[in-house]
mmCIF file of C-alpha atoms in Angstrom:
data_model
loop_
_atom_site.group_PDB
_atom_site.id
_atom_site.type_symbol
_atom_site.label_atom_id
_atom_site.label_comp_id
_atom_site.label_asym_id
_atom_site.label_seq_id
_atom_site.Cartn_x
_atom_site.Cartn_y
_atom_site.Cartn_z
ATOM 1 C CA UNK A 1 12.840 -15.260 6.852
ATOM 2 C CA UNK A 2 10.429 -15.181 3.598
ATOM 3 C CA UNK A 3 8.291 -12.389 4.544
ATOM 4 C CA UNK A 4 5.237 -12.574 2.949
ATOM 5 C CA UNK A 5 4.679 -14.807 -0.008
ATOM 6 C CA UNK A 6 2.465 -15.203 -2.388
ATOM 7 C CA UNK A 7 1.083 -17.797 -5.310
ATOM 8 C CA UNK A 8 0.792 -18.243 -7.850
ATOM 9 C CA UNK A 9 2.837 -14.998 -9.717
ATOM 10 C CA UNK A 10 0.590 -15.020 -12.634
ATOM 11 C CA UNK A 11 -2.476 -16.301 -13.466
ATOM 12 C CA UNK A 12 -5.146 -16.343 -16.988
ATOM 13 C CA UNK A 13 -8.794 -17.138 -16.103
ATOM 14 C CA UNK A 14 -11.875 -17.301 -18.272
ATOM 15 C CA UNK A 15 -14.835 -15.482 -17.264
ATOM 16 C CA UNK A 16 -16.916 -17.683 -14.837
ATOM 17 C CA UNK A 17 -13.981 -19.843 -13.351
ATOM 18 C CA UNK A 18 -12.905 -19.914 -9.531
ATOM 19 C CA UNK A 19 -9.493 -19.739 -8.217
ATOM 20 C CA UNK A 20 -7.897 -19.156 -4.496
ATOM 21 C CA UNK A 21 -4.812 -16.709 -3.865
ATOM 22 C CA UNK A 22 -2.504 -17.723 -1.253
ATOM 23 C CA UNK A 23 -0.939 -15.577 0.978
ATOM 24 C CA UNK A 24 1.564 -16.220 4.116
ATOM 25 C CA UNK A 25 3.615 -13.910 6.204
ATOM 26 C CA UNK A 26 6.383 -15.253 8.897
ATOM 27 C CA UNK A 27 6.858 -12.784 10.762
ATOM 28 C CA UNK A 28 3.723 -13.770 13.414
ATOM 29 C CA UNK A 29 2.181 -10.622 12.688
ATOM 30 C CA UNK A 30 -1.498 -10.155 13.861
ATOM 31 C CA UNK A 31 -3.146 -8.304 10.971
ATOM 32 C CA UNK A 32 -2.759 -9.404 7.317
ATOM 33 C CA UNK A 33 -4.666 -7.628 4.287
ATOM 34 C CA UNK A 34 -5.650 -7.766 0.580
ATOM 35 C CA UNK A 35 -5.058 -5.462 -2.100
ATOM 36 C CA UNK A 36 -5.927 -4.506 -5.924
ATOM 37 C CA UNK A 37 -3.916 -2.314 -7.535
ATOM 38 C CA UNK A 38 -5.328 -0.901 -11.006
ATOM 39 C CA UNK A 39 -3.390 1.212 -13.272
ATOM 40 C CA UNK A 40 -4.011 4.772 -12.139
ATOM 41 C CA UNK A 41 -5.530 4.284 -8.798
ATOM 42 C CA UNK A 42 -3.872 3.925 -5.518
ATOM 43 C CA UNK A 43 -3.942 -0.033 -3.578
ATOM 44 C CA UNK A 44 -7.785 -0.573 -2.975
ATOM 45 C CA UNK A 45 -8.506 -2.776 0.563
ATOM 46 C CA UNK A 46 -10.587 -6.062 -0.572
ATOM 47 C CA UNK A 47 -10.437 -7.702 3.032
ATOM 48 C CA UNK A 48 -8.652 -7.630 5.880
ATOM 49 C CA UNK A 49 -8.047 -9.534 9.115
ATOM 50 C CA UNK A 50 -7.090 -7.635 12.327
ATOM 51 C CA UNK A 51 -6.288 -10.701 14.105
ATOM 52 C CA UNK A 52 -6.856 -14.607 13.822
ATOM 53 C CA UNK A 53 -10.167 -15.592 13.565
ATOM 54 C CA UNK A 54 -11.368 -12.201 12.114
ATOM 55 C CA UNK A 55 -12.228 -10.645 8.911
ATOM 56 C CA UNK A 56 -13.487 -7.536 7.591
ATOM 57 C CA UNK A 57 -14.726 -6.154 4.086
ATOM 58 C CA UNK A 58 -12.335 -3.594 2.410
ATOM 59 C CA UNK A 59 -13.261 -0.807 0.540
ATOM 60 C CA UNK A 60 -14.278 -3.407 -3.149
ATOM 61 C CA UNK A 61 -15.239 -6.726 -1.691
ATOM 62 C CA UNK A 62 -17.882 -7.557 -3.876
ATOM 63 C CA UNK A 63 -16.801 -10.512 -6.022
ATOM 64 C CA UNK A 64 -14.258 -12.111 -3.361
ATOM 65 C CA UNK A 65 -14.246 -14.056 -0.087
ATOM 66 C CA UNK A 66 -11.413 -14.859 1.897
ATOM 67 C CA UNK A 67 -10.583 -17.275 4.649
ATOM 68 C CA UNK A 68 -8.196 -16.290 7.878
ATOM 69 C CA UNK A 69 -6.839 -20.062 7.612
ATOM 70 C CA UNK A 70 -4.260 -19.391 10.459
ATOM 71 C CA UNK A 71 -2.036 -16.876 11.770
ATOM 72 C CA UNK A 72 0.057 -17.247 8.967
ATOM 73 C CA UNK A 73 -1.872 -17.643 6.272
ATOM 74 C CA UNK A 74 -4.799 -15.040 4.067
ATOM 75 C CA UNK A 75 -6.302 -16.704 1.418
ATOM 76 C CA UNK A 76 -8.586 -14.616 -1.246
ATOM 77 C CA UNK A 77 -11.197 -16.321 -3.498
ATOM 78 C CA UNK A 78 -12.431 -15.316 -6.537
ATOM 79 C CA UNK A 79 -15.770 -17.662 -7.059
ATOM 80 C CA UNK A 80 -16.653 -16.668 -10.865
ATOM 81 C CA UNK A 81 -14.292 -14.433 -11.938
ATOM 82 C CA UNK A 82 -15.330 -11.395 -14.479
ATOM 83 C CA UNK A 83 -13.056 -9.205 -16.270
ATOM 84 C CA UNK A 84 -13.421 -6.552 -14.196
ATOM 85 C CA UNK A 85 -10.990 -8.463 -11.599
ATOM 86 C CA UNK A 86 -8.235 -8.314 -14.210
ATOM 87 C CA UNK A 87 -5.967 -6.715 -11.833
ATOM 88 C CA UNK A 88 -2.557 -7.286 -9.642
ATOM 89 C CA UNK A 89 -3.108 -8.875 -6.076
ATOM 90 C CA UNK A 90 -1.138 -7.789 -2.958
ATOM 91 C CA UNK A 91 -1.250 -9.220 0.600
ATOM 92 C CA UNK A 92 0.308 -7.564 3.056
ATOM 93 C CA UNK A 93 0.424 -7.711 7.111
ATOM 94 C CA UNK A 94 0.895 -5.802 10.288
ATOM 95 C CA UNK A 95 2.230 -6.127 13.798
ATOM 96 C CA UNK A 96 -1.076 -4.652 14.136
ATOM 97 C CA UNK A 97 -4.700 -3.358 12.563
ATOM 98 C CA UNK A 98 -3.650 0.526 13.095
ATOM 99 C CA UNK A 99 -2.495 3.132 10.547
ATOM 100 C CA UNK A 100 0.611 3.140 12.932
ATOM 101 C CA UNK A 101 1.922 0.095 11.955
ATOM 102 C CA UNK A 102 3.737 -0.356 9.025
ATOM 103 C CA UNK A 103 2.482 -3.049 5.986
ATOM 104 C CA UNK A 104 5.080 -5.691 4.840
ATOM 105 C CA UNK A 105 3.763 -6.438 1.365
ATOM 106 C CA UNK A 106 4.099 -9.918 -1.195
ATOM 107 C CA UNK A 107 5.112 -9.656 -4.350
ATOM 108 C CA UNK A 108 1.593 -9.500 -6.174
ATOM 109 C CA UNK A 109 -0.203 -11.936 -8.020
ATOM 110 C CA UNK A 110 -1.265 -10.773 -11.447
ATOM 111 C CA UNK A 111 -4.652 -11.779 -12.657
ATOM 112 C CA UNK A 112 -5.918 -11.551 -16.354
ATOM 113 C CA UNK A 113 -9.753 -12.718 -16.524
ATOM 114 C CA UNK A 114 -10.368 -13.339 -20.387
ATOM 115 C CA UNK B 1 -15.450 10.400 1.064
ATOM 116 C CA UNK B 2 -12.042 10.634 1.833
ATOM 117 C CA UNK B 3 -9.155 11.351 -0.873
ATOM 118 C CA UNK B 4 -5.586 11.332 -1.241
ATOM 119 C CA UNK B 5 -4.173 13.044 -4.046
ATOM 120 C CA UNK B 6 -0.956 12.538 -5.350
ATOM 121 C CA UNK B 7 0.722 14.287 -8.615
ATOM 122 C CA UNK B 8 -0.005 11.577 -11.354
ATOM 123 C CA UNK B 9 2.925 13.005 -13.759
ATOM 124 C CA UNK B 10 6.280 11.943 -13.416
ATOM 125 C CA UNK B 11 8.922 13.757 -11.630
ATOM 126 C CA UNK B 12 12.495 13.828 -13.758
ATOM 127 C CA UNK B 13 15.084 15.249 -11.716
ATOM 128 C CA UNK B 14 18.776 15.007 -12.625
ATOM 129 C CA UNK B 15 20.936 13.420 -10.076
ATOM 130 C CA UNK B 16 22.212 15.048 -6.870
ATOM 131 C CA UNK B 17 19.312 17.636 -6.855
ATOM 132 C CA UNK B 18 16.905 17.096 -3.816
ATOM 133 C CA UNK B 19 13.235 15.224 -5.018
ATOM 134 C CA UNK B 20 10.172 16.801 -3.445
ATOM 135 C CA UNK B 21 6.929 14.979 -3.676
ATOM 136 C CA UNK B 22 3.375 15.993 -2.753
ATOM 137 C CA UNK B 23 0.335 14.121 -0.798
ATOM 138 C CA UNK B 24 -2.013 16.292 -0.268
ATOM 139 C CA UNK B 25 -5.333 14.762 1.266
ATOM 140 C CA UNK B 26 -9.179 16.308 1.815
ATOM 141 C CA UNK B 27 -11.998 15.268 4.272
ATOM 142 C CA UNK B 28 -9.926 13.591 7.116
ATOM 143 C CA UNK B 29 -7.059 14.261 9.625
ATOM 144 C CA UNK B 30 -5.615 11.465 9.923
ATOM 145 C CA UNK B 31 -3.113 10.690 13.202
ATOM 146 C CA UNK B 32 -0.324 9.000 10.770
ATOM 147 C CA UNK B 33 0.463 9.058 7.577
ATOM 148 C CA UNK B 34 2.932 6.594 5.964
ATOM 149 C CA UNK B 35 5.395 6.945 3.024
ATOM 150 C CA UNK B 36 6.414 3.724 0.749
ATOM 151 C CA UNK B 37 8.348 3.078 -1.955
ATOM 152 C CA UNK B 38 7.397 0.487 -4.927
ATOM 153 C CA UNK B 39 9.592 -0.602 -7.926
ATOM 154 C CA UNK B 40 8.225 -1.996 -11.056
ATOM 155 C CA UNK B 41 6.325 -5.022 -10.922
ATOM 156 C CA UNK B 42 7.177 -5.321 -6.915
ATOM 157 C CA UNK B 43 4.776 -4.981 -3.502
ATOM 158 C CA UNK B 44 5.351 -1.165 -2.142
ATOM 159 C CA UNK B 45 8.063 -1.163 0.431
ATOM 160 C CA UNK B 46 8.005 1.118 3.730
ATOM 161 C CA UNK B 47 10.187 3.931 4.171
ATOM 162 C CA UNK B 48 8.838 6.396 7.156
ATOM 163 C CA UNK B 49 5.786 7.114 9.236
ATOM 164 C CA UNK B 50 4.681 10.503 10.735
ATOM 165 C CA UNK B 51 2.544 11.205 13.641
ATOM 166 C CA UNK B 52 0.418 14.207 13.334
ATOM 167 C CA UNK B 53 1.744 15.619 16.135
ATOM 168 C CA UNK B 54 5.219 15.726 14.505
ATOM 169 C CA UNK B 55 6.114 18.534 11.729
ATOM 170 C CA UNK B 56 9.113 16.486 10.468
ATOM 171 C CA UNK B 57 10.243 13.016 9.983
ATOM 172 C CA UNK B 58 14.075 12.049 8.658
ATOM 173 C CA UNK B 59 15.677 9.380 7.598
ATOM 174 C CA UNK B 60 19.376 9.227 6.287
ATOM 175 C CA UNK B 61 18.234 11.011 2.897
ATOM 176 C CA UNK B 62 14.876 11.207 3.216
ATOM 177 C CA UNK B 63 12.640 13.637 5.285
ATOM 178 C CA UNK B 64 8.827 13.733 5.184
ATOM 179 C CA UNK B 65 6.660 16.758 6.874
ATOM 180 C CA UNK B 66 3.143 16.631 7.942
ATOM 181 C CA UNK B 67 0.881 19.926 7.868
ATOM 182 C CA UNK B 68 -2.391 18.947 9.235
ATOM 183 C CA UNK B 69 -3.633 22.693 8.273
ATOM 184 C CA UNK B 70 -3.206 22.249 4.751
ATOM 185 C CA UNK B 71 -3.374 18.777 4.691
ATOM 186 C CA UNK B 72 -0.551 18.048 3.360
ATOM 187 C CA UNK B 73 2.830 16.031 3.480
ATOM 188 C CA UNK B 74 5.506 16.644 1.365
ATOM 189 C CA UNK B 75 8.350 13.775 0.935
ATOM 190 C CA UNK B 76 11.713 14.848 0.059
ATOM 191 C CA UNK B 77 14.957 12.929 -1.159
ATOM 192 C CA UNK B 78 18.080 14.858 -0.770
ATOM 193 C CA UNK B 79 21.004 14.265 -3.118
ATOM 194 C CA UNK B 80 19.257 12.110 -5.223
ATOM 195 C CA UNK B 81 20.508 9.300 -7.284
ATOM 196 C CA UNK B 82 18.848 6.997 -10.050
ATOM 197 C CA UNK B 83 18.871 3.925 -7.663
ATOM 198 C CA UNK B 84 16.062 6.184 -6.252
ATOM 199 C CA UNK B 85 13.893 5.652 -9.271
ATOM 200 C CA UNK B 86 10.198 4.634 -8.097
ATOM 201 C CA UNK B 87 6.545 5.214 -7.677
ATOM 202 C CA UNK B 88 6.127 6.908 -4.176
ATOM 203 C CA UNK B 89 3.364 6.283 -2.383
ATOM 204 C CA UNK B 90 1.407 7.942 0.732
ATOM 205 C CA UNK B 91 -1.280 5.909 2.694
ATOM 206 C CA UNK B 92 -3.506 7.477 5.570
ATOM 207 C CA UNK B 93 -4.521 5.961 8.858
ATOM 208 C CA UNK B 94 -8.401 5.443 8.889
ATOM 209 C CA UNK B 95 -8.428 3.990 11.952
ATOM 210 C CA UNK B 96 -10.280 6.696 13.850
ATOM 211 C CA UNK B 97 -13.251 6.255 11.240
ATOM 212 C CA UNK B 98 -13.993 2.856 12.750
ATOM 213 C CA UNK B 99 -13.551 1.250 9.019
ATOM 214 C CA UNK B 100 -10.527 0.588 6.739
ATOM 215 C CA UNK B 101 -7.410 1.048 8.227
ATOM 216 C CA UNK B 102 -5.117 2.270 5.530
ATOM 217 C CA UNK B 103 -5.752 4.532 1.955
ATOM 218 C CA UNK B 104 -3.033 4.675 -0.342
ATOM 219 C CA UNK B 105 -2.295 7.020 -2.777
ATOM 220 C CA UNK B 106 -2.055 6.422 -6.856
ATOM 221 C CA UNK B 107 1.873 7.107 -6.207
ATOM 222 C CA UNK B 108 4.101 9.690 -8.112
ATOM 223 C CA UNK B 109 6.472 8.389 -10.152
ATOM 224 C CA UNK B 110 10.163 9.655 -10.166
ATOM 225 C CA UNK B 111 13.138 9.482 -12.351
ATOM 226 C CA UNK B 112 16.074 10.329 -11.647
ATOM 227 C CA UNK B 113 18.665 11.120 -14.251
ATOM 228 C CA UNK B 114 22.378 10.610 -14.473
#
């Protein structure tokens, strides 16, 4: 039992390239999320998916799409990346989409955009 | 808007002496309220939820209140040990706005001496 799982760890873009975070969680749980987490600020919501088949913007989803490939898996893309996305990536999920269920989060992906 | 406010200094404590950290959180009442735990360059890990119709929460060393008057949860580690080193972090339930689901904290960072 992995959890949730993330990749790649790291990553260096240049300003203006694309790139797809991967996310998967095996624990068949419903809702699944993603997070930025800048130095100083508390996890900011990107996108979330209550359920298969669903998504929803976060609180800072301009700059990002994602894709709700399966029940398993969250995927976040980052279509021209800027600087301002230099960050570290979480993805979490839920046995469900309230604030009573508790978030199992990955390991982070950290993101420099040059 | 909504905001969660956390102490951003660090909290050095010397071992065995009971850890108290603050949430304290303006513009909402929200019906949970979630504690986690996050180690350097790791996802934040859960460690308790309280309902707001509960003044107290425990868990073997750890016991979180809720005071929906001051808004306000306190999180406290008794007996203390530097295993318990960590950035704390609180996260509200926004599910009754109809929006985001969770808002997390910047986290308070505690040492814990030997």
């Amino acid at each position: 039992n992995a959890g949730v799982t993330q990749t790649p760890k790291f990553q260096v873009l240049k300003t203006g390239q694309s790139m797809t975070l991967q996310c998967a969680q095996d624990m068949n749980h419903n809702s699944m999320y993603w997070y930025r987490q800048d130095p100083g600020m508390g996890l900011r919501l990107i996108y979330y998916s209550a359920s298969e088949g669903t998504t929803d913007k976060g609180e800072v989803p301009n700059g990002y799409n994602v894709s709700r490939l399966n029940k398993r898996e969250f995927s976040l893309r980052l279509e021209s990346a800027a600087p301002s996305q230099t960050s570290v990536y979480f993805c979490a999920s839920s046995e469900g989409g309230q604030g009573s269920y508790e978030q199992y989060f990955g390991p982070g992906t950290r993101l420099t955009v040059t | 808007s909504q905001k969660i406010e956390q102490n951003s200094e660090a909290l050095n404590i010397q071992e065995g002496k009971t850890a108290t950290l603050t949430c304290n959180y303006t513009n909402y009442s929200p019906a949970y309220l979630q504690w986690y735990r996050q180690d350097p360059g790791r996802g934040p890990v859960f460690l308790l939820l309280i309902r707001e119709n509960e003044k107290e929460k425990r868990k073997e060393r750890l016991k979180v209140t809720f005071d929906t008057t001051l808004k306000q949860s306190l999180f406290h580690i008794t007996a203390s040990q530097p295993a318990d080193s960590a950035t704390y972090l609180c996260a509200l339930d926004m599910s009754n706005t109809g929006g985001f689901k969770t808002i997390f904290g910047a986290g308070t960072r505690l040492f814990v001496k030997a």
